[in-house]
């Protein structure tokens, strides 16, 4: 029994001695990490403030960053309607971040507006053509009218840019509209009830010239409305003939 007690006392002392050795070893390791390894790792590269190169030209941005010891990589090229081509729109790391010298900086640059591919306007109505242009970020600029033996009256038969051509957003487009077949007998259009503006536009489509305009006071009729025309609708005329109009005005 005494031998057993002696064995326990002896091995207990050895266990505490070994645990003390392990504990002291851990303390030494922590001190080495804290005092030697971590300072050495941190000093691998001194920290510096990241410059702000957003909205700079990419070449100027690269020159600035490289002068401060950074490696510059173009990570993406994006369509951007608010920035000119070759302007930096994003950077990583972000401006003013604390980073180590020599690290890589990723830049995203603008390649300008997304180009528009000219749509096909042939054989549609002028209104449809205008809607198609608006949908594609384009504008209807001028309407031209010509006679055509092939296309029905009121059909688009021409456009100022060919289908498939790449053009800038917001470009103004001219269209050509068919007046139908040119008949030997020219017929006077019905202008009564139309505005003077509409009458002028309609006469420009024909070979009939606008002559004298007379104004009459009328109640309950919008000003500048056609009341009478000197040649009745449906009558024939010769190229160069003139037509006189009577137009309403506000009663005083």
Phi, psi and omega in degrees: 000319179295324179295322180296317180296320179296320179298317180296316181296320182294312181290331177296318179295318179298320181298315179294326179294317179294318178298324178295319178299316180297317182297316179295322178298318179296320179299317180297317180298315180299317181296319179296316179299317185286320187266339186240302188293308184297313176301322178296319180294316182296324183278003176301326178212126179290140179282147178214165181275133180287125178293155176266110181246007178295136182074011171266155172299141187300324180292319177294320179297317180297318180299316180295312183294317181293329178293339179260010173090009180270155172264129186253129177231136174274112185269335184200153174233122190233145170290134181210114183286344184264354181230148177290166178297143177069025175257137180288127179246344176211150174218149178218118005294161182289160178304141175071007174289151176272117184224166178276145177297145177089356182284167180278141176240126183258129182242140170251131184240154179277143171246023174082192180298146174289126183293152178256136175265122184301124179281169177269122181252357184297140173075006176257170178283160178303321179294317177298319179300317180297318179294319178298317180297315180299320179298328182264012177076024180243171182234145173276123184260291184235149173247126177245147184238134176218156175280148181215133176276353185254315187261144178293156178299138179084013180253138177288126182236006179197152178216148188287342175235136181289153178303136177093346180288142179274126181224166182282148175301145179084002180295139177278133184244132173266141175236154176247132186243137180286138171262009183080193181288144176275112181274154177296323178264123179269133187252136179289128179285159177273112184255350185295132181092346178274161175285159179299325178298314179295321180297316178300315181297319181294321180292329178294335179283344182249185176257021179262129184265147177280127180261236184276143176248124178246138182253140176231139177285131179219141174268152176061020174230133181299139175302153179069028176259137181288124178259321183215157173224144188289336176245123183299148176302140179093341176291155178268157178214166178258149178307132180098348177296154179248155178230132178265146183234145172252127190235143180283152170219162184293136180284130183278000000 
